[in-house]
Amino acid sequence: MRPGLSRGAVSLAIMTSGSATLGYIQGQVGQALKDFLQRQRPVLLGASDELRPGLDALSGLLAGGKRLRPAFCYWGWRGAGGEDCPQILAAAAALELLHASALVHDDVMDGSDSRRGQPSLHRQFAALHAARHWNGSAQSFGVAAGILLGDLLLAWTDQMFQASGLPAGALRRGQPVLDLMRTEVMAGQYLDLLGQAAGDETVASALRVVEYKTARYTIERPLQLGAALAQGRGSATAAAYGLPLGVAFQLRDDILGLFGDPAQTGKPSGDDVREGKRTVLLAITRVRASAQQAAIIDRLLGDPHLDEDGVAEVRAVITGTGALAECELMIERHVATALSALDAAPITNEAKAALAELAITATARRG
Amino acid sequence: MRPGLSRGAVSLAIMTSGSATLGYIQGQVGQALKDFLQRQRPVLLGASDELRPGLDALSGLLAGGKRLRPAFCYWGWRGAGGEDCPQILAAAAALELLHASALVHDDVMDGSDSRRGQPSLHRQFAALHAARHWNGSAQSFGVAAGILLGDLLLAWTDQMFQASGLPAGALRRGQPVLDLMRTEVMAGQYLDLLGQAAGDETVASALRVVEYKTARYTIERPLQLGAALAQGRGSATAAAYGLPLGVAFQLRDDILGLFGDPAQTGKPSGDDVREGKRTVLLAITRVRASAQQAAIIDRLLGDPHLDEDGVAEVRAVITGTGALAECELMIERHVATALSALDAAPITNEAKAALAELAITATARRG
């Protein structure tokens, strides 16, 4: 059993709440997104029927995803005393549009081929271009379509948030948190890019990127947004629970990216290595590596054509240095810190139970 | 004298209002954008000092521009009876963030080297990468930085709009117009891209792109947004004045792109031709071209390395077919239609005068 799970209220609540919680939110958020897309259809198809492939691609992308950010937003709201209602679910669902936008643009920037088990959006449009034998470069067309569709998703974030039906006062309280969340994630992405370019391999630098790009963006700010919408002062809880959990979440993601089942992650195994991503897992590997092991990482990291044997070689170094075990331990410790913060938080017991469950779900071993 | 300028109230007003109107808005909007950027500094630099080049690049980009969209928004507000105040100027200035975002992403998609007389943002970051001898491709780094900074500008659009200080009721009335404006411009951009790829050379198709990408986005929706913020029902005026004026504005832009002074346009002459843009000017040229003239256009359009002699050859065909003269006539007619709609509009005389002046400024011969 993971540390932290033996704590009073939280462990009891986990045992009784089951996994229905996230499932409920996933269902509601999925429906809210479908309804939103349905309302955009006449606007886009009114301009031209040629926008249908764009709409279809967005529908496909938005059908997937674990809905973690909406779930944290929803439980931030509930934890501060807000009632379950369609309005908070619609506002929370808007975070999926933001996230989908980030994924589409990320895939363009990284040149990624797949996302959520399907071809990435820019690849879908490059394929459309090729199939129709259009003029010019299919790749450039795909990139441009990806940029535009990501922009549309980003613009829709506010539209869906503002049209959620929450009272004006709630939206006014939530807006600055949403603002901060977007600026921070873009700052984190730029720092990630920069660190990769500048060859900054330190654990500290990788952790700073994780803080901005994942911990705040995925957990702290969504929780805080929900609390702000419900007029709660959720900042302290959001940070104390969200930051360590966010680090644990990203570490699990790093591990799954190399050791997970592609059928479950929706991405080919080892893409982080091919893209030369400076993950915390790799930064820790470097710290623990012998000269010989470091040379292997240096040789293989960032090779876009790395095959399965090469990826296996990287895996062997990560395991051999003990970095994998250290990361698993870090995940356990960070989850324990998050759960401990949760125990002390001034929020409802129901929210504590749900957030404890989310902490486990978001960081569980899979694949 | 252009048709339409002899009409009663409007022509009188133009003579008396002078050019101070747009200058005032430009000054206020510039200051509001500076203030907004100033408030973002601690957020970004708090994450890392390495974000400074991004901030500086955005400051540079946002210092330029004619502020046409804010001006139309402002006069939509004033026309509906709203008072001059810092709040409407801040809300209107948010449209410059949206526009800057579109420019940055456009330049990435088109691979454009310059914007507003400076290197385009993605080129600035490619140059930074090269100067620092960072790892990987300088071009890819530039593109990724351009995508992220464009995203940041797009996210900031709402932030600045919502934080303008206008009452919640006003913002609630304005939001759907802002939403529509963004969806429409992205739809227009995609249709532009698609038409270019599919080789659709018709005037009708080029005009549809102009309607969505320029006329609604630059004039109709900003005007309607201002009116909605002031609780006015400005839709009819916005469309009757905005759509023809938008077409005239884009036609002038097409002409300036080929026949204008690069020092004034901030872009090398002929870039539209190098990028293979399907402008209305070129669509009209095709309709009027002989087989020989059409062959010249087919040969040169979309050649990214076209030199000044090649551009001159295209210019000669456009002039020789009479397409240039036809476009000038179309501009005059569309401006006249816009001014005529203005005369009949249920808005204040002061707004009529300012909007008449803006119509002239936005479509005047230059260079």
mmCIF file of C-alpha atoms in Angstrom, chain B residues 3 31 34 37 72 75 92 117 160 166 170 181 196 203 235 249 264 269 280 297 313 323 325 342 348 353:
data_model
loop_
_atom_site.group_PDB
_atom_site.id
_atom_site.type_symbol
_atom_site.label_atom_id
_atom_site.label_comp_id
_atom_site.label_asym_id
_atom_site.label_seq_id
_atom_site.Cartn_x
_atom_site.Cartn_y
_atom_site.Cartn_z
ATOM 1 C CA PRO B 3 -18.296 58.753 -54.713
ATOM 2 C CA GLN B 31 -0.847 52.878 -23.723
ATOM 3 C CA LYS B 34 1.762 48.776 -22.604
ATOM 4 C CA LEU B 37 2.114 43.951 -20.800
ATOM 5 C CA PHE B 72 -14.030 50.404 -35.150
ATOM 6 C CA TRP B 75 -16.794 54.009 -32.632
ATOM 7 C CA ALA B 92 -11.056 47.617 -27.715
ATOM 8 C CA GLY B 117 9.114 46.376 -40.706
ATOM 9 C CA MET B 160 -7.602 41.973 -21.280
ATOM 10 C CA LEU B 166 -16.484 47.491 -18.197
ATOM 11 C CA ALA B 170 -21.651 44.939 -20.868
ATOM 12 C CA MET B 181 -15.358 37.146 -34.446
ATOM 13 C CA GLN B 196 -4.904 27.928 -52.087
ATOM 14 C CA VAL B 203 -13.392 35.665 -57.714
ATOM 15 C CA SER B 235 -25.761 44.659 -36.074
ATOM 16 C CA PHE B 249 -10.001 47.505 -47.315
ATOM 17 C CA GLN B 264 5.135 51.801 -45.488
ATOM 18 C CA SER B 269 6.629 43.927 -52.171
ATOM 19 C CA VAL B 280 -9.260 39.097 -55.250
ATOM 20 C CA ILE B 297 0.589 34.288 -63.655
ATOM 21 C CA GLU B 313 6.222 41.016 -64.587
ATOM 22 C CA ALA B 323 -7.532 44.377 -63.258
ATOM 23 C CA ALA B 325 -8.191 49.761 -62.623
ATOM 24 C CA LEU B 342 -23.493 55.255 -42.655
ATOM 25 C CA THR B 348 -24.594 59.669 -33.373
ATOM 26 C CA ALA B 353 -18.048 61.469 -39.025
#
